[in-house]
JSON list of C-alpha atoms in Angstrom, two decimals:
[
{"chain": "A", "resi": 15, "resn": "GLY", "atom": "CA", "xyz": [-37.91, 23.54, -38.41]},
{"chain": "A", "resi": 16, "resn": "ALA", "atom": "CA", "xyz": [-36.30, 23.06, -41.81]},
{"chain": "A", "resi": 17, "resn": "GLY", "atom": "CA", "xyz": [-35.80, 19.50, -43.07]},
{"chain": "A", "resi": 18, "resn": "VAL", "atom": "CA", "xyz": [-32.97, 17.97, -45.09]},
{"chain": "A", "resi": 19, "resn": "SER", "atom": "CA", "xyz": [-31.82, 20.49, -48.35]},
{"chain": "A", "resi": 20, "resn": "GLN", "atom": "CA", "xyz": [-30.22, 19.47, -51.05]},
{"chain": "A", "resi": 21, "resn": "SER", "atom": "CA", "xyz": [-28.81, 21.32, -54.54]},
{"chain": "A", "resi": 22, "resn": "PRO", "atom": "CA", "xyz": [-29.29, 21.99, -57.01]},
{"chain": "A", "resi": 23, "resn": "SER", "atom": "CA", "xyz": [-32.84, 19.88, -57.67]},
{"chain": "A", "resi": 24, "resn": "ASN", "atom": "CA", "xyz": [-31.30, 19.30, -61.43]},
{"chain": "A", "resi": 25, "resn": "LYS", "atom": "CA", "xyz": [-28.64, 18.98, -62.80]},
{"chain": "A", "resi": 26, "resn": "VAL", "atom": "CA", "xyz": [-27.47, 18.09, -66.36]},
{"chain": "A", "resi": 27, "resn": "THR", "atom": "CA", "xyz": [-23.74, 17.80, -67.79]},
{"chain": "A", "resi": 28, "resn": "GLU", "atom": "CA", "xyz": [-22.23, 16.53, -70.35]},
{"chain": "A", "resi": 29, "resn": "LYS", "atom": "CA", "xyz": [-19.78, 13.13, -69.97]},
{"chain": "A", "resi": 30, "resn": "GLY", "atom": "CA", "xyz": [-16.22, 14.38, -69.07]},
{"chain": "A", "resi": 31, "resn": "LYS", "atom": "CA", "xyz": [-17.07, 17.06, -66.54]},
{"chain": "A", "resi": 32, "resn": "ASP", "atom": "CA", "xyz": [-17.17, 17.63, -63.00]},
{"chain": "A", "resi": 33, "resn": "VAL", "atom": "CA", "xyz": [-20.54, 17.81, -60.53]},
{"chain": "A", "resi": 34, "resn": "GLU", "atom": "CA", "xyz": [-20.80, 18.90, -57.16]},
{"chain": "A", "resi": 35, "resn": "LEU", "atom": "CA", "xyz": [-24.24, 18.78, -55.03]},
{"chain": "A", "resi": 36, "resn": "ARG", "atom": "CA", "xyz": [-24.57, 20.14, -52.14]},
{"chain": "A", "resi": 37, "resn": "CYS", "atom": "CA", "xyz": [-26.74, 18.89, -48.40]},
{"chain": "A", "resi": 38, "resn": "ASP", "atom": "CA", "xyz": [-27.95, 20.54, -45.71]},
{"chain": "A", "resi": 39, "resn": "PRO", "atom": "CA", "xyz": [-28.73, 18.12, -42.82]},
{"chain": "A", "resi": 40, "resn": "ILE", "atom": "CA", "xyz": [-31.33, 19.09, -40.16]},
{"chain": "A", "resi": 41, "resn": "SER", "atom": "CA", "xyz": [-29.85, 21.22, -37.72]},
{"chain": "A", "resi": 42, "resn": "GLY", "atom": "CA", "xyz": [-28.08, 19.05, -34.97]},
{"chain": "A", "resi": 43, "resn": "HIS", "atom": "CA", "xyz": [-28.12, 16.04, -36.43]},
{"chain": "A", "resi": 44, "resn": "THR", "atom": "CA", "xyz": [-24.63, 14.61, -36.39]},
{"chain": "A", "resi": 45, "resn": "ALA", "atom": "CA", "xyz": [-25.22, 11.94, -38.70]},
{"chain": "A", "resi": 46, "resn": "LEU", "atom": "CA", "xyz": [-24.83, 12.21, -42.69]},
{"chain": "A", "resi": 47, "resn": "TYR", "atom": "CA", "xyz": [-25.52, 9.53, -45.13]},
{"chain": "A", "resi": 48, "resn": "TRP", "atom": "CA", "xyz": [-25.60, 9.28, -49.29]},
{"chain": "A", "resi": 49, "resn": "TYR", "atom": "CA", "xyz": [-27.70, 7.26, -51.09]},
{"chain": "A", "resi": 50, "resn": "ARG", "atom": "CA", "xyz": [-27.90, 6.65, -55.09]},
{"chain": "A", "resi": 51, "resn": "GLN", "atom": "CA", "xyz": [-31.40, 5.62, -56.50]},
{"chain": "A", "resi": 52, "resn": "SER", "atom": "CA", "xyz": [-30.97, 4.63, -60.27]},
{"chain": "A", "resi": 53, "resn": "LEU", "atom": "CA", "xyz": [-33.88, 5.09, -62.99]},
{"chain": "A", "resi": 54, "resn": "GLY", "atom": "CA", "xyz": [-36.55, 2.20, -61.31]},
{"chain": "A", "resi": 55, "resn": "GLN", "atom": "CA", "xyz": [-33.99, 1.30, -58.99]},
{"chain": "A", "resi": 56, "resn": "GLY", "atom": "CA", "xyz": [-33.84, 1.13, -54.91]},
{"chain": "A", "resi": 57, "resn": "LEU", "atom": "CA", "xyz": [-31.29, 2.91, -53.03]},
{"chain": "A", "resi": 58, "resn": "GLU", "atom": "CA", "xyz": [-27.72, 2.00, -52.85]},
{"chain": "A", "resi": 59, "resn": "PHE", "atom": "CA", "xyz": [-25.53, 3.64, -49.69]},
{"chain": "A", "resi": 60, "resn": "LEU", "atom": "CA", "xyz": [-22.83, 5.50, -51.08]},
{"chain": "A", "resi": 61, "resn": "ILE", "atom": "CA", "xyz": [-20.83, 7.32, -47.72]},
{"chain": "A", "resi": 62, "resn": "TYR", "atom": "CA", "xyz": [-21.63, 7.89, -44.15]},
{"chain": "A", "resi": 63, "resn": "PHE", "atom": "CA", "xyz": [-20.42, 11.29, -41.98]},
{"chain": "A", "resi": 64, "resn": "GLN", "atom": "CA", "xyz": [-20.16, 11.31, -38.22]},
{"chain": "A", "resi": 65, "resn": "GLY", "atom": "CA", "xyz": [-19.17, 14.78, -37.82]},
{"chain": "A", "resi": 66, "resn": "ASN", "atom": "CA", "xyz": [-16.55, 15.72, -40.83]},
{"chain": "A", "resi": 67, "resn": "SER", "atom": "CA", "xyz": [-14.94, 12.28, -40.61]},
{"chain": "A", "resi": 68, "resn": "ALA", "atom": "CA", "xyz": [-16.36, 9.42, -42.80]},
{"chain": "A", "resi": 69, "resn": "PRO", "atom": "CA", "xyz": [-15.67, 6.25, -40.87]},
{"chain": "A", "resi": 70, "resn": "ASP", "atom": "CA", "xyz": [-17.75, 3.97, -43.81]},
{"chain": "A", "resi": 71, "resn": "LYS", "atom": "CA", "xyz": [-17.07, 5.20, -47.69]},
{"chain": "A", "resi": 72, "resn": "SER", "atom": "CA", "xyz": [-17.46, 1.63, -48.81]},
{"chain": "A", "resi": 73, "resn": "GLY", "atom": "CA", "xyz": [-20.76, 2.72, -51.32]},
{"chain": "A", "resi": 74, "resn": "LEU", "atom": "CA", "xyz": [-18.77, 4.91, -53.34]},
{"chain": "A", "resi": 75, "resn": "PRO", "atom": "CA", "xyz": [-18.59, 3.04, -56.47]},
{"chain": "A", "resi": 76, "resn": "SER", "atom": "CA", "xyz": [-14.98, 4.22, -57.95]},
{"chain": "A", "resi": 77, "resn": "ASP", "atom": "CA", "xyz": [-12.45, 7.19, -57.51]},
{"chain": "A", "resi": 78, "resn": "ARG", "atom": "CA", "xyz": [-13.99, 9.55, -59.31]},
{"chain": "A", "resi": 79, "resn": "PHE", "atom": "CA", "xyz": [-16.61, 9.78, -56.41]},
{"chain": "A", "resi": 80, "resn": "SER", "atom": "CA", "xyz": [-15.40, 11.68, -53.17]},
{"chain": "A", "resi": 81, "resn": "ALA", "atom": "CA", "xyz": [-17.45, 13.36, -50.29]},
{"chain": "A", "resi": 82, "resn": "GLU", "atom": "CA", "xyz": [-16.45, 16.08, -47.62]},
{"chain": "A", "resi": 83, "resn": "ARG", "atom": "CA", "xyz": [-18.58, 17.58, -44.87]},
{"chain": "A", "resi": 84, "resn": "THR", "atom": "CA", "xyz": [-17.38, 21.06, -42.81]},
{"chain": "A", "resi": 85, "resn": "GLY", "atom": "CA", "xyz": [-18.52, 22.13, -39.70]},
{"chain": "A", "resi": 86, "resn": "GLY", "atom": "CA", "xyz": [-20.23, 18.51, -38.79]},
{"chain": "A", "resi": 87, "resn": "SER", "atom": "CA", "xyz": [-23.37, 20.49, -41.47]},
{"chain": "A", "resi": 88, "resn": "VAL", "atom": "CA", "xyz": [-22.95, 20.77, -44.82]},
{"chain": "A", "resi": 89, "resn": "SER", "atom": "CA", "xyz": [-21.92, 17.96, -47.37]},
{"chain": "A", "resi": 90, "resn": "THR", "atom": "CA", "xyz": [-20.60, 18.13, -51.11]},
{"chain": "A", "resi": 91, "resn": "LEU", "atom": "CA", "xyz": [-20.19, 14.84, -53.31]},
{"chain": "A", "resi": 92, "resn": "THR", "atom": "CA", "xyz": [-18.20, 15.40, -55.66]},
{"chain": "A", "resi": 93, "resn": "ILE", "atom": "CA", "xyz": [-18.21, 13.15, -59.07]},
{"chain": "A", "resi": 94, "resn": "GLN", "atom": "CA", "xyz": [-14.96, 14.07, -61.44]},
{"chain": "A", "resi": 95, "resn": "ARG", "atom": "CA", "xyz": [-15.36, 13.15, -64.93]},
{"chain": "A", "resi": 96, "resn": "THR", "atom": "CA", "xyz": [-18.53, 12.13, -65.25]},
{"chain": "A", "resi": 97, "resn": "GLN", "atom": "CA", "xyz": [-20.16, 8.94, -66.95]},
{"chain": "A", "resi": 98, "resn": "GLN", "atom": "CA", "xyz": [-23.70, 8.64, -68.22]},
{"chain": "A", "resi": 99, "resn": "GLU", "atom": "CA", "xyz": [-24.10, 5.61, -65.59]},
{"chain": "A", "resi": 100, "resn": "ASP", "atom": "CA", "xyz": [-23.56, 7.95, -63.03]},
{"chain": "A", "resi": 101, "resn": "SER", "atom": "CA", "xyz": [-26.98, 9.53, -63.70]},
{"chain": "A", "resi": 102, "resn": "ALA", "atom": "CA", "xyz": [-29.45, 8.72, -61.02]},
{"chain": "A", "resi": 103, "resn": "VAL", "atom": "CA", "xyz": [-30.73, 10.93, -58.33]},
{"chain": "A", "resi": 104, "resn": "TYR", "atom": "CA", "xyz": [-28.77, 11.78, -54.81]},
{"chain": "A", "resi": 105, "resn": "LEU", "atom": "CA", "xyz": [-30.17, 11.76, -52.24]},
{"chain": "A", "resi": 106, "resn": "CYS", "atom": "CA", "xyz": [-28.84, 12.70, -48.79]},
{"chain": "A", "resi": 107, "resn": "ALA", "atom": "CA", "xyz": [-30.53, 12.11, -45.35]},
{"chain": "A", "resi": 108, "resn": "SER", "atom": "CA", "xyz": [-29.59, 12.75, -41.60]},
{"chain": "A", "resi": 109, "resn": "SER", "atom": "CA", "xyz": [-30.22, 11.55, -38.15]},
{"chain": "A", "resi": 110, "resn": "LEU", "atom": "CA", "xyz": [-29.47, 12.58, -34.80]},
{"chain": "A", "resi": 111, "resn": "ALA", "atom": "CA", "xyz": [-26.76, 10.13, -34.60]},
{"chain": "A", "resi": 112, "resn": "LEU", "atom": "CA", "xyz": [-25.53, 6.34, -34.59]},
{"chain": "A", "resi": 113, "resn": "ALA", "atom": "CA", "xyz": [-28.18, 4.41, -32.62]},
{"chain": "A", "resi": 114, "resn": "GLY", "atom": "CA", "xyz": [-27.43, 2.11, -29.78]},
{"chain": "A", "resi": 115, "resn": "MET", "atom": "CA", "xyz": [-29.47, -1.11, -30.01]},
{"chain": "A", "resi": 116, "resn": "GLY", "atom": "CA", "xyz": [-33.12, -1.13, -30.23]},
{"chain": "A", "resi": 117, "resn": "GLN", "atom": "CA", "xyz": [-33.04, 3.16, -30.86]},
{"chain": "A", "resi": 118, "resn": "ARG", "atom": "CA", "xyz": [-34.75, 4.23, -33.64]},
{"chain": "A", "resi": 119, "resn": "GLU", "atom": "CA", "xyz": [-32.34, 7.65, -34.91]},
{"chain": "A", "resi": 120, "resn": "THR", "atom": "CA", "xyz": [-34.57, 7.56, -38.18]},
{"chain": "A", "resi": 121, "resn": "GLN", "atom": "CA", "xyz": [-32.92, 8.70, -41.36]},
{"chain": "A", "resi": 122, "resn": "TYR", "atom": "CA", "xyz": [-34.68, 11.75, -42.52]},
{"chain": "A", "resi": 123, "resn": "PHE", "atom": "CA", "xyz": [-34.19, 11.98, -46.83]},
{"chain": "A", "resi": 124, "resn": "GLY", "atom": "CA", "xyz": [-33.69, 15.22, -48.50]},
{"chain": "A", "resi": 125, "resn": "PRO", "atom": "CA", "xyz": [-35.55, 15.73, -51.72]},
{"chain": "A", "resi": 126, "resn": "GLY", "atom": "CA", "xyz": [-33.32, 14.74, -53.62]},
{"chain": "A", "resi": 127, "resn": "THR", "atom": "CA", "xyz": [-30.49, 16.17, -56.50]},
{"chain": "A", "resi": 128, "resn": "ARG", "atom": "CA", "xyz": [-30.87, 14.74, -60.59]},
{"chain": "A", "resi": 129, "resn": "LEU", "atom": "CA", "xyz": [-28.80, 14.34, -62.38]},
{"chain": "A", "resi": 130, "resn": "LEU", "atom": "CA", "xyz": [-28.37, 13.78, -66.33]},
{"chain": "A", "resi": 131, "resn": "VAL", "atom": "CA", "xyz": [-24.96, 13.31, -67.49]},
{"chain": "A", "resi": 132, "resn": "LEU", "atom": "CA", "xyz": [-25.48, 13.40, -71.57]},
{"chain": "B", "resi": 8, "resn": "ALA", "atom": "CA", "xyz": [-25.13, -10.13, -45.68]},
{"chain": "B", "resi": 9, "resn": "GLN", "atom": "CA", "xyz": [-27.87, -8.18, -45.53]},
{"chain": "B", "resi": 10, "resn": "LYS", "atom": "CA", "xyz": [-31.00, -8.41, -47.52]},
{"chain": "B", "resi": 11, "resn": "ILE", "atom": "CA", "xyz": [-34.75, -6.80, -47.84]},
{"chain": "B", "resi": 12, "resn": "THR", "atom": "CA", "xyz": [-36.77, -8.23, -50.75]},
{"chain": "B", "resi": 13, "resn": "GLN", "atom": "CA", "xyz": [-39.49, -6.99, -51.64]},
{"chain": "B", "resi": 14, "resn": "THR", "atom": "CA", "xyz": [-41.65, -9.00, -54.03]},
{"chain": "B", "resi": 15, "resn": "GLN", "atom": "CA", "xyz": [-44.67, -7.25, -55.31]},
{"chain": "B", "resi": 16, "resn": "PRO", "atom": "CA", "xyz": [-43.27, -5.27, -57.81]},
{"chain": "B", "resi": 17, "resn": "GLY", "atom": "CA", "xyz": [-46.75, -3.04, -58.30]},
{"chain": "B", "resi": 18, "resn": "MET", "atom": "CA", "xyz": [-49.93, -3.36, -56.51]},
{"chain": "B", "resi": 19, "resn": "PHE", "atom": "CA", "xyz": [-53.16, -1.55, -56.50]},
{"chain": "B", "resi": 20, "resn": "VAL", "atom": "CA", "xyz": [-56.17, -1.17, -53.96]},
{"chain": "B", "resi": 21, "resn": "GLN", "atom": "CA", "xyz": [-59.68, 0.58, -54.04]},
{"chain": "B", "resi": 22, "resn": "GLU", "atom": "CA", "xyz": [-59.80, 3.80, -52.17]},
{"chain": "B", "resi": 23, "resn": "LYS", "atom": "CA", "xyz": [-60.71, 2.67, -48.68]},
{"chain": "B", "resi": 24, "resn": "GLU", "atom": "CA", "xyz": [-59.62, -0.39, -48.72]},
{"chain": "B", "resi": 25, "resn": "ALA", "atom": "CA", "xyz": [-56.95, -1.68, -46.85]},
{"chain": "B", "resi": 26, "resn": "VAL", "atom": "CA", "xyz": [-53.74, -3.23, -48.48]},
{"chain": "B", "resi": 27, "resn": "THR", "atom": "CA", "xyz": [-50.44, -5.29, -47.17]},
{"chain": "B", "resi": 28, "resn": "LEU", "atom": "CA", "xyz": [-47.51, -4.98, -48.96]},
{"chain": "B", "resi": 29, "resn": "ASP", "atom": "CA", "xyz": [-44.63, -7.26, -48.28]},
{"chain": "B", "resi": 30, "resn": "CYS", "atom": "CA", "xyz": [-41.07, -7.14, -47.02]},
{"chain": "B", "resi": 31, "resn": "THR", "atom": "CA", "xyz": [-39.08, -10.03, -46.13]},
{"chain": "B", "resi": 32, "resn": "TYR", "atom": "CA", "xyz": [-35.53, -9.88, -44.66]},
{"chain": "B", "resi": 33, "resn": "ASP", "atom": "CA", "xyz": [-32.52, -11.51, -43.79]},
{"chain": "B", "resi": 34, "resn": "THR", "atom": "CA", "xyz": [-29.51, -10.98, -41.30]},
{"chain": "B", "resi": 35, "resn": "SER", "atom": "CA", "xyz": [-27.92, -12.66, -38.69]},
{"chain": "B", "resi": 36, "resn": "ASP", "atom": "CA", "xyz": [-27.75, -10.28, -36.43]},
{"chain": "B", "resi": 37, "resn": "PRO", "atom": "CA", "xyz": [-30.33, -10.47, -33.27]},
{"chain": "B", "resi": 38, "resn": "SER", "atom": "CA", "xyz": [-30.56, -6.26, -33.45]},
{"chain": "B", "resi": 39, "resn": "TYR", "atom": "CA", "xyz": [-32.01, -4.63, -36.12]},
{"chain": "B", "resi": 40, "resn": "GLY", "atom": "CA", "xyz": [-34.59, -1.95, -37.32]},
{"chain": "B", "resi": 41, "resn": "LEU", "atom": "CA", "xyz": [-36.87, -2.05, -39.84]},
{"chain": "B", "resi": 42, "resn": "PHE", "atom": "CA", "xyz": [-38.25, 0.69, -41.59]},
{"chain": "B", "resi": 43, "resn": "TRP", "atom": "CA", "xyz": [-40.93, 1.90, -44.23]},
{"chain": "B", "resi": 44, "resn": "TYR", "atom": "CA", "xyz": [-40.64, 5.17, -46.80]},
{"chain": "B", "resi": 45, "resn": "LYS", "atom": "CA", "xyz": [-42.88, 6.13, -49.06]},
{"chain": "B", "resi": 46, "resn": "GLN", "atom": "CA", "xyz": [-41.66, 7.97, -52.49]},
{"chain": "B", "resi": 47, "resn": "PRO", "atom": "CA", "xyz": [-44.15, 10.13, -54.16]},
{"chain": "B", "resi": 48, "resn": "SER", "atom": "CA", "xyz": [-43.75, 10.75, -57.80]},
{"chain": "B", "resi": 49, "resn": "SER", "atom": "CA", "xyz": [-41.46, 14.27, -56.32]},
{"chain": "B", "resi": 50, "resn": "GLY", "atom": "CA", "xyz": [-38.90, 11.97, -55.30]},
{"chain": "B", "resi": 51, "resn": "GLU", "atom": "CA", "xyz": [-38.43, 12.82, -51.39]},
{"chain": "B", "resi": 52, "resn": "MET", "atom": "CA", "xyz": [-38.29, 9.46, -49.01]},
{"chain": "B", "resi": 53, "resn": "ILE", "atom": "CA", "xyz": [-40.36, 9.94, -46.59]},
{"chain": "B", "resi": 54, "resn": "PHE", "atom": "CA", "xyz": [-40.12, 8.36, -43.34]},
{"chain": "B", "resi": 55, "resn": "LEU", "atom": "CA", "xyz": [-43.93, 6.32, -42.11]},
{"chain": "B", "resi": 56, "resn": "ILE", "atom": "CA", "xyz": [-42.86, 3.62, -39.53]},
{"chain": "B", "resi": 57, "resn": "TYR", "atom": "CA", "xyz": [-40.19, 2.18, -37.73]},
{"chain": "B", "resi": 58, "resn": "GLN", "atom": "CA", "xyz": [-40.23, -1.36, -35.72]},
{"chain": "B", "resi": 59, "resn": "GLY", "atom": "CA", "xyz": [-36.92, -2.15, -33.66]},
{"chain": "B", "resi": 60, "resn": "SER", "atom": "CA", "xyz": [-35.80, -6.32, -34.24]},
{"chain": "B", "resi": 61, "resn": "TYR", "atom": "CA", "xyz": [-36.80, -6.26, -29.93]},
{"chain": "B", "resi": 62, "resn": "ASP", "atom": "CA", "xyz": [-40.40, -4.17, -29.72]},
{"chain": "B", "resi": 63, "resn": "GLN", "atom": "CA", "xyz": [-42.69, -6.40, -28.11]},
{"chain": "B", "resi": 64, "resn": "GLN", "atom": "CA", "xyz": [-45.34, -5.05, -30.13]},
{"chain": "B", "resi": 65, "resn": "ASN", "atom": "CA", "xyz": [-46.47, -3.97, -33.75]},
{"chain": "B", "resi": 66, "resn": "ALA", "atom": "CA", "xyz": [-45.46, -0.51, -35.15]},
{"chain": "B", "resi": 67, "resn": "THR", "atom": "CA", "xyz": [-48.12, 1.88, -36.13]},
{"chain": "B", "resi": 68, "resn": "GLU", "atom": "CA", "xyz": [-48.47, 5.03, -36.94]},
{"chain": "B", "resi": 69, "resn": "GLY", "atom": "CA", "xyz": [-51.33, 6.31, -37.72]},
{"chain": "B", "resi": 70, "resn": "ARG", "atom": "CA", "xyz": [-52.71, 4.46, -40.55]},
{"chain": "B", "resi": 71, "resn": "TYR", "atom": "CA", "xyz": [-49.73, 3.04, -41.13]},
{"chain": "B", "resi": 72, "resn": "SER", "atom": "CA", "xyz": [-49.51, -0.29, -39.53]},
{"chain": "B", "resi": 73, "resn": "LEU", "atom": "CA", "xyz": [-46.77, -2.78, -39.40]},
{"chain": "B", "resi": 74, "resn": "ASN", "atom": "CA", "xyz": [-46.93, -6.92, -39.07]},
{"chain": "B", "resi": 75, "resn": "PHE", "atom": "CA", "xyz": [-43.84, -7.60, -37.65]},
{"chain": "B", "resi": 76, "resn": "GLN", "atom": "CA", "xyz": [-43.39, -11.59, -37.71]},
{"chain": "B", "resi": 77, "resn": "LYS", "atom": "CA", "xyz": [-39.84, -12.29, -36.18]},
{"chain": "B", "resi": 78, "resn": "ALA", "atom": "CA", "xyz": [-39.63, -15.98, -36.76]},
{"chain": "B", "resi": 79, "resn": "ARG", "atom": "CA", "xyz": [-40.65, -15.74, -40.52]},
{"chain": "B", "resi": 80, "resn": "LYS", "atom": "CA", "xyz": [-38.18, -12.19, -40.71]},
{"chain": "B", "resi": 81, "resn": "SER", "atom": "CA", "xyz": [-41.50, -10.67, -42.09]},
{"chain": "B", "resi": 82, "resn": "ALA", "atom": "CA", "xyz": [-42.02, -6.87, -41.60]},
{"chain": "B", "resi": 83, "resn": "ASN", "atom": "CA", "xyz": [-45.20, -5.78, -44.09]},
{"chain": "B", "resi": 84, "resn": "LEU", "atom": "CA", "xyz": [-46.77, -2.31, -44.30]},
{"chain": "B", "resi": 85, "resn": "VAL", "atom": "CA", "xyz": [-50.56, -2.24, -43.62]},
{"chain": "B", "resi": 86, "resn": "ILE", "atom": "CA", "xyz": [-52.45, 0.28, -44.98]},
{"chain": "B", "resi": 87, "resn": "SER", "atom": "CA", "xyz": [-55.92, 1.05, -43.50]},
{"chain": "B", "resi": 88, "resn": "ALA", "atom": "CA", "xyz": [-58.36, 3.30, -45.60]},
{"chain": "B", "resi": 89, "resn": "SER", "atom": "CA", "xyz": [-55.83, 3.72, -48.49]},
{"chain": "B", "resi": 90, "resn": "GLN", "atom": "CA", "xyz": [-56.25, 7.43, -50.04]},
{"chain": "B", "resi": 91, "resn": "LEU", "atom": "CA", "xyz": [-55.68, 8.35, -53.82]},
{"chain": "B", "resi": 92, "resn": "GLY", "atom": "CA", "xyz": [-52.49, 10.39, -52.10]},
{"chain": "B", "resi": 93, "resn": "ASP", "atom": "CA", "xyz": [-51.17, 7.07, -50.79]},
{"chain": "B", "resi": 94, "resn": "SER", "atom": "CA", "xyz": [-50.39, 6.80, -54.60]},
{"chain": "B", "resi": 95, "resn": "ALA", "atom": "CA", "xyz": [-46.71, 6.02, -54.34]},
{"chain": "B", "resi": 96, "resn": "MET", "atom": "CA", "xyz": [-43.23, 3.80, -54.15]},
{"chain": "B", "resi": 97, "resn": "TYR", "atom": "CA", "xyz": [-42.87, 1.96, -51.70]},
{"chain": "B", "resi": 98, "resn": "PHE", "atom": "CA", "xyz": [-39.50, 0.94, -49.55]},
{"chain": "B", "resi": 99, "resn": "CYS", "atom": "CA", "xyz": [-38.70, -1.30, -47.25]},
{"chain": "B", "resi": 100, "resn": "ALA", "atom": "CA", "xyz": [-35.48, -0.46, -45.46]},
{"chain": "B", "resi": 101, "resn": "MET", "atom": "CA", "xyz": [-32.98, -2.65, -42.81]},
{"chain": "B", "resi": 102, "resn": "ARG", "atom": "CA", "xyz": [-30.80, -0.47, -40.70]},
{"chain": "B", "resi": 103, "resn": "GLU", "atom": "CA", "xyz": [-27.75, -2.54, -39.92]},
{"chain": "B", "resi": 104, "resn": "PRO", "atom": "CA", "xyz": [-26.27, -2.41, -36.66]},
{"chain": "B", "resi": 105, "resn": "PRO", "atom": "CA", "xyz": [-24.04, 0.48, -35.00]},
{"chain": "B", "resi": 106, "resn": "PHE", "atom": "CA", "xyz": [-21.08, -1.63, -34.63]},
{"chain": "B", "resi": 107, "resn": "SER", "atom": "CA", "xyz": [-21.44, -4.20, -36.77]},
{"chain": "B", "resi": 108, "resn": "GLY", "atom": "CA", "xyz": [-19.41, -1.85, -39.52]},
{"chain": "B", "resi": 109, "resn": "GLY", "atom": "CA", "xyz": [-22.39, -0.59, -41.33]},
{"chain": "B", "resi": 110, "resn": "TYR", "atom": "CA", "xyz": [-22.67, 2.34, -39.28]},
{"chain": "B", "resi": 111, "resn": "ASN", "atom": "CA", "xyz": [-26.62, 2.64, -39.44]},
{"chain": "B", "resi": 112, "resn": "LYS", "atom": "CA", "xyz": [-26.93, 2.56, -42.84]},
{"chain": "B", "resi": 113, "resn": "LEU", "atom": "CA", "xyz": [-29.50, 1.55, -44.73]},
{"chain": "B", "resi": 114, "resn": "ILE", "atom": "CA", "xyz": [-30.79, -1.32, -47.38]},
{"chain": "B", "resi": 115, "resn": "PHE", "atom": "CA", "xyz": [-32.99, -1.20, -49.18]},
{"chain": "B", "resi": 116, "resn": "GLY", "atom": "CA", "xyz": [-35.49, -3.57, -51.07]},
{"chain": "B", "resi": 117, "resn": "ALA", "atom": "CA", "xyz": [-36.43, -2.22, -54.76]},
{"chain": "B", "resi": 118, "resn": "GLY", "atom": "CA", "xyz": [-40.00, -1.10, -54.07]},
{"chain": "B", "resi": 119, "resn": "THR", "atom": "CA", "xyz": [-43.80, -1.33, -54.37]},
{"chain": "B", "resi": 120, "resn": "ARG", "atom": "CA", "xyz": [-45.75, 0.26, -56.54]},
{"chain": "B", "resi": 121, "resn": "LEU", "atom": "CA", "xyz": [-48.85, 1.45, -55.10]},
{"chain": "B", "resi": 122, "resn": "ALA", "atom": "CA", "xyz": [-51.59, 2.66, -57.77]},
{"chain": "B", "resi": 123, "resn": "VAL", "atom": "CA", "xyz": [-55.03, 4.10, -55.29]},
{"chain": "B", "resi": 124, "resn": "HIS", "atom": "CA", "xyz": [-58.15, 4.03, -57.81]},
{"chain": "B", "resi": 125, "resn": "PRO", "atom": "CA", "xyz": [-60.84, 5.91, -57.24]}
]
């Protein structure tokens, strides 16, 4: 079946502009995660969705960042008034559900959106 | 707080040889999951192998095996019979328990860049 898809694959924007990044999870996956990978760095968690609700937004770096999920499927990450430090690869991942004790519930990642803020 | 440490920024190996990528972790929770992902130059994170904290045996997936030493809190990835296509960044990650407030988010190490030489 289809994997996680993200669009756009690349985005170049000017400082101060708003951008929207889209994620289509694997069909049937109720859990959705956004991560950010800055140049040469590991991944940092941004936000988690279970269905349409976001019980964990602890990784959003500022109030310029927001995300929503509709229909328990597509998610959009919005960055308002972009800054140069927002330049990074934004990765989306999905999994079947929350794992219980000892269950794997692997997160499967999309190809990412490479954002460059000039 | 949970933490993942990958002490090898870069490694190289000759084609067909085996290589071990190091990963140590720190957590006070008895229930956790450990993952290895591969990130080729294309940028997508590819799931390789999973080890649960309660698993009695070391995980294996084809040419990948995980040397899990729970008392030492290490989860090293062993790649046997290296291939040129194995050249990539490799990330070790730990999944927080679902009801610890972490909601299954992954915590990543800084990664190890592996180069396979012919």
